[in-house]
Amino acid sequence: HEPRQTGLVSASAAVEPAVLDFGEVPVGEWSSLAVTIKNVGFVPFHALEVLRLDENPAFTAELENTGKVMPGADRRVMVSFHPVREGEQADRLQISTDAEHRPTSPVALQGKGAPSQVRVIPSTIDFETLEIDSERWMGAMVENPTDLTLTLRVVGGGAAQFDVAQV
């Protein structure tokens, strides 16, 4: 063989997307998206681990399989977003492989915690006319679709005139 005719065959990995945007997710609910590790070379490699760099607890990441990634195949990393507060949130995800050619930039994770969709049924409670120094209890159902604990309180101009009892 002549030196000009030989070439090095090496493993090449690609990760996409570079930015994983969850958009708005209500506080207390879950949303999951996938990051894909692709083998774009001609030699297999191993997907080793995923690491959240900023350790924001609203994000979790799990590599489906740490086995060999064959040429043309891919491996998924499932990333979940579970906001516990409203507002913009971010983290970075570093994906490690043993491929010679691999992305060095972390995947940017972003999402926004939106107000939770708690419902009060009925939405209006009418106490009608009451005599002075009397009281009347009315019931309402609160639906909490999240896995977070709620605290109920009455706010507003006449809040001191009302009490809340939870059953």
Coordinates of C-alpha atoms in Angstrom, one line a residue:
H1 CA 0.0 0.0 0.0
E2 CA 1.0 3.5 -0.7
P3 CA 0.7 6.0 2.2
R4 CA -1.6 8.2 0.2
Q5 CA -4.1 5.4 -0.2
T6 CA -4.6 4.6 3.4
G7 CA -7.0 6.4 5.7
L8 CA -8.0 6.3 9.3
V9 CA -11.5 5.0 10.0
S10 CA -12.9 6.6 13.2
A11 CA -16.1 6.8 15.1
S12 CA -18.1 9.9 14.7
A13 CA -21.1 11.0 16.8
A14 CA -23.6 13.8 16.4
V15 CA -26.2 15.1 18.8
E16 CA -29.4 16.8 17.9
P17 CA -31.0 19.1 18.6
A18 CA -28.5 21.6 20.0
V19 CA -31.4 23.4 21.9
L20 CA -34.3 21.5 23.5
D21 CA -37.2 23.9 24.1
F22 CA -40.1 22.7 26.2
G23 CA -42.1 25.9 25.7
E24 CA -44.7 26.6 28.4
V25 CA -45.5 23.8 30.8
P26 CA -47.9 24.3 33.7
V27 CA -46.3 24.2 37.1
G28 CA -46.5 20.7 38.6
E29 CA -47.0 18.9 35.3
W30 CA -44.5 16.9 33.2
S31 CA -43.3 17.3 29.6
S32 CA -40.8 15.0 27.9
L33 CA -38.7 15.4 24.7
A34 CA -35.8 13.4 23.3
V35 CA -32.2 14.2 22.3
T36 CA -30.8 11.9 19.7
I37 CA -27.2 10.6 19.6
K38 CA -26.4 9.6 16.1
N39 CA -23.6 7.5 14.7
V40 CA -22.6 9.3 11.5
G41 CA -19.4 7.4 11.0
F42 CA -18.4 3.9 9.9
V43 CA -17.3 2.5 13.3
P44 CA -19.4 1.7 16.4
F45 CA -19.1 3.7 19.6
H46 CA -20.6 3.6 23.1
A47 CA -23.0 6.3 24.5
L48 CA -21.5 6.6 28.0
E49 CA -23.5 9.0 30.2
V50 CA -25.6 12.2 30.3
L51 CA -24.9 14.9 32.9
R52 CA -26.9 18.0 33.7
L53 CA -24.3 20.8 34.1
D54 CA -26.4 23.4 36.0
E55 CA -28.3 20.8 38.1
N56 CA -31.6 22.6 37.8
P57 CA -34.1 20.2 39.5
A58 CA -36.8 21.0 37.0
F59 CA -35.0 18.9 34.4
T60 CA -34.2 15.2 34.4
A61 CA -32.3 13.2 31.7
E62 CA -31.9 9.5 31.2
L63 CA -29.9 7.6 28.6
E64 CA -32.1 4.8 27.3
N65 CA -29.2 2.4 26.7
T66 CA -25.4 2.7 27.2
G67 CA -24.7 -0.1 24.7
K68 CA -22.9 0.1 21.4
V69 CA -24.2 2.5 18.8
M70 CA -23.7 0.9 15.4
P71 CA -23.0 2.9 12.2
G72 CA -26.2 4.6 11.0
A73 CA -28.0 3.8 14.3
D74 CA -29.0 6.2 17.0
R75 CA -29.6 6.3 20.8
R76 CA -32.2 8.5 22.6
V77 CA -31.8 10.5 25.7
M78 CA -35.2 11.2 27.3
V79 CA -35.3 14.7 28.9
S80 CA -38.2 15.7 31.1
F81 CA -39.2 19.1 32.4
H82 CA -41.2 19.4 35.6
P83 CA -41.4 23.1 36.7
V84 CA -42.1 23.7 40.4
R85 CA -42.3 27.5 39.9
E86 CA -43.4 29.9 37.3
G87 CA -41.0 31.6 34.9
E88 CA -38.1 30.9 32.6
Q89 CA -35.8 27.9 33.5
A90 CA -32.7 26.5 31.9
D91 CA -30.0 23.9 32.2
R92 CA -27.3 22.4 30.0
L93 CA -26.9 18.7 29.2
Q94 CA -23.5 17.2 28.4
I95 CA -23.6 13.9 26.5
S96 CA -20.5 11.7 26.7
T97 CA -19.5 9.0 24.1
D98 CA -16.2 7.2 23.4
A99 CA -16.3 8.3 19.7
E100 CA -13.2 10.0 18.4
H101 CA -15.2 12.7 16.8
R102 CA -18.0 13.9 19.1
P103 CA -19.8 17.2 19.9
T104 CA -18.2 19.1 22.7
S105 CA -20.9 21.7 23.2
P106 CA -23.7 20.8 25.7
V107 CA -27.3 20.7 24.7
A108 CA -29.2 23.8 25.9
L109 CA -32.4 23.0 27.8
Q110 CA -35.0 25.6 28.3
G111 CA -38.6 25.8 29.4
K112 CA -41.1 28.1 31.0
G113 CA -43.2 27.3 34.1
A114 CA -46.7 28.5 33.3
P115 CA -49.6 28.9 35.8
S116 CA -51.1 25.6 36.8
Q117 CA -54.5 24.8 35.6
V118 CA -56.2 24.5 39.0
R119 CA -60.0 24.8 38.7
V120 CA -62.6 25.8 41.3
I121 CA -66.1 24.4 40.7
P122 CA -68.3 26.5 40.8
S123 CA -66.2 29.4 39.8
T124 CA -68.6 31.8 41.7
I125 CA -70.1 31.3 45.1
D126 CA -73.1 33.5 46.0
F127 CA -73.8 33.8 49.7
E128 CA -76.9 35.9 49.0
T129 CA -78.1 38.1 51.9
L130 CA -77.0 37.3 55.4
E131 CA -78.0 38.8 58.7
I132 CA -75.3 40.6 60.8
D133 CA -73.3 38.2 63.0
S134 CA -74.5 35.1 61.2
E135 CA -72.6 32.7 59.0
R136 CA -73.2 30.4 56.1
W137 CA -70.9 27.7 54.8
M138 CA -70.9 27.0 51.0
G139 CA -68.9 24.2 49.3
A140 CA -66.7 24.2 46.3
M141 CA -64.6 21.5 44.6
V142 CA -60.9 22.3 43.8
E143 CA -59.4 20.2 41.0
N144 CA -55.6 20.0 41.1
P145 CA -54.1 18.3 38.0
T146 CA -50.6 18.7 39.3
D147 CA -48.5 16.6 41.7
L148 CA -47.8 19.6 43.9
T149 CA -49.6 20.4 47.2
L150 CA -51.9 23.4 47.1
T151 CA -52.7 25.9 49.8
L152 CA -56.1 27.6 49.6
R153 CA -56.6 31.2 50.8
V154 CA -59.0 33.9 50.2
V155 CA -57.6 37.2 48.9
G156 CA -59.0 40.6 48.0
G157 CA -60.8 43.5 49.6
G158 CA -63.3 41.5 51.7
A159 CA -61.0 38.5 52.4
A160 CA -61.2 39.0 56.2
Q161 CA -64.9 38.2 56.1
F162 CA -64.3 34.7 54.8
D163 CA -62.8 31.5 56.2
V164 CA -61.5 28.5 54.3
A165 CA -61.9 25.0 55.6
Q166 CA -60.3 22.1 53.7
V167 CA -61.8 18.6 53.7

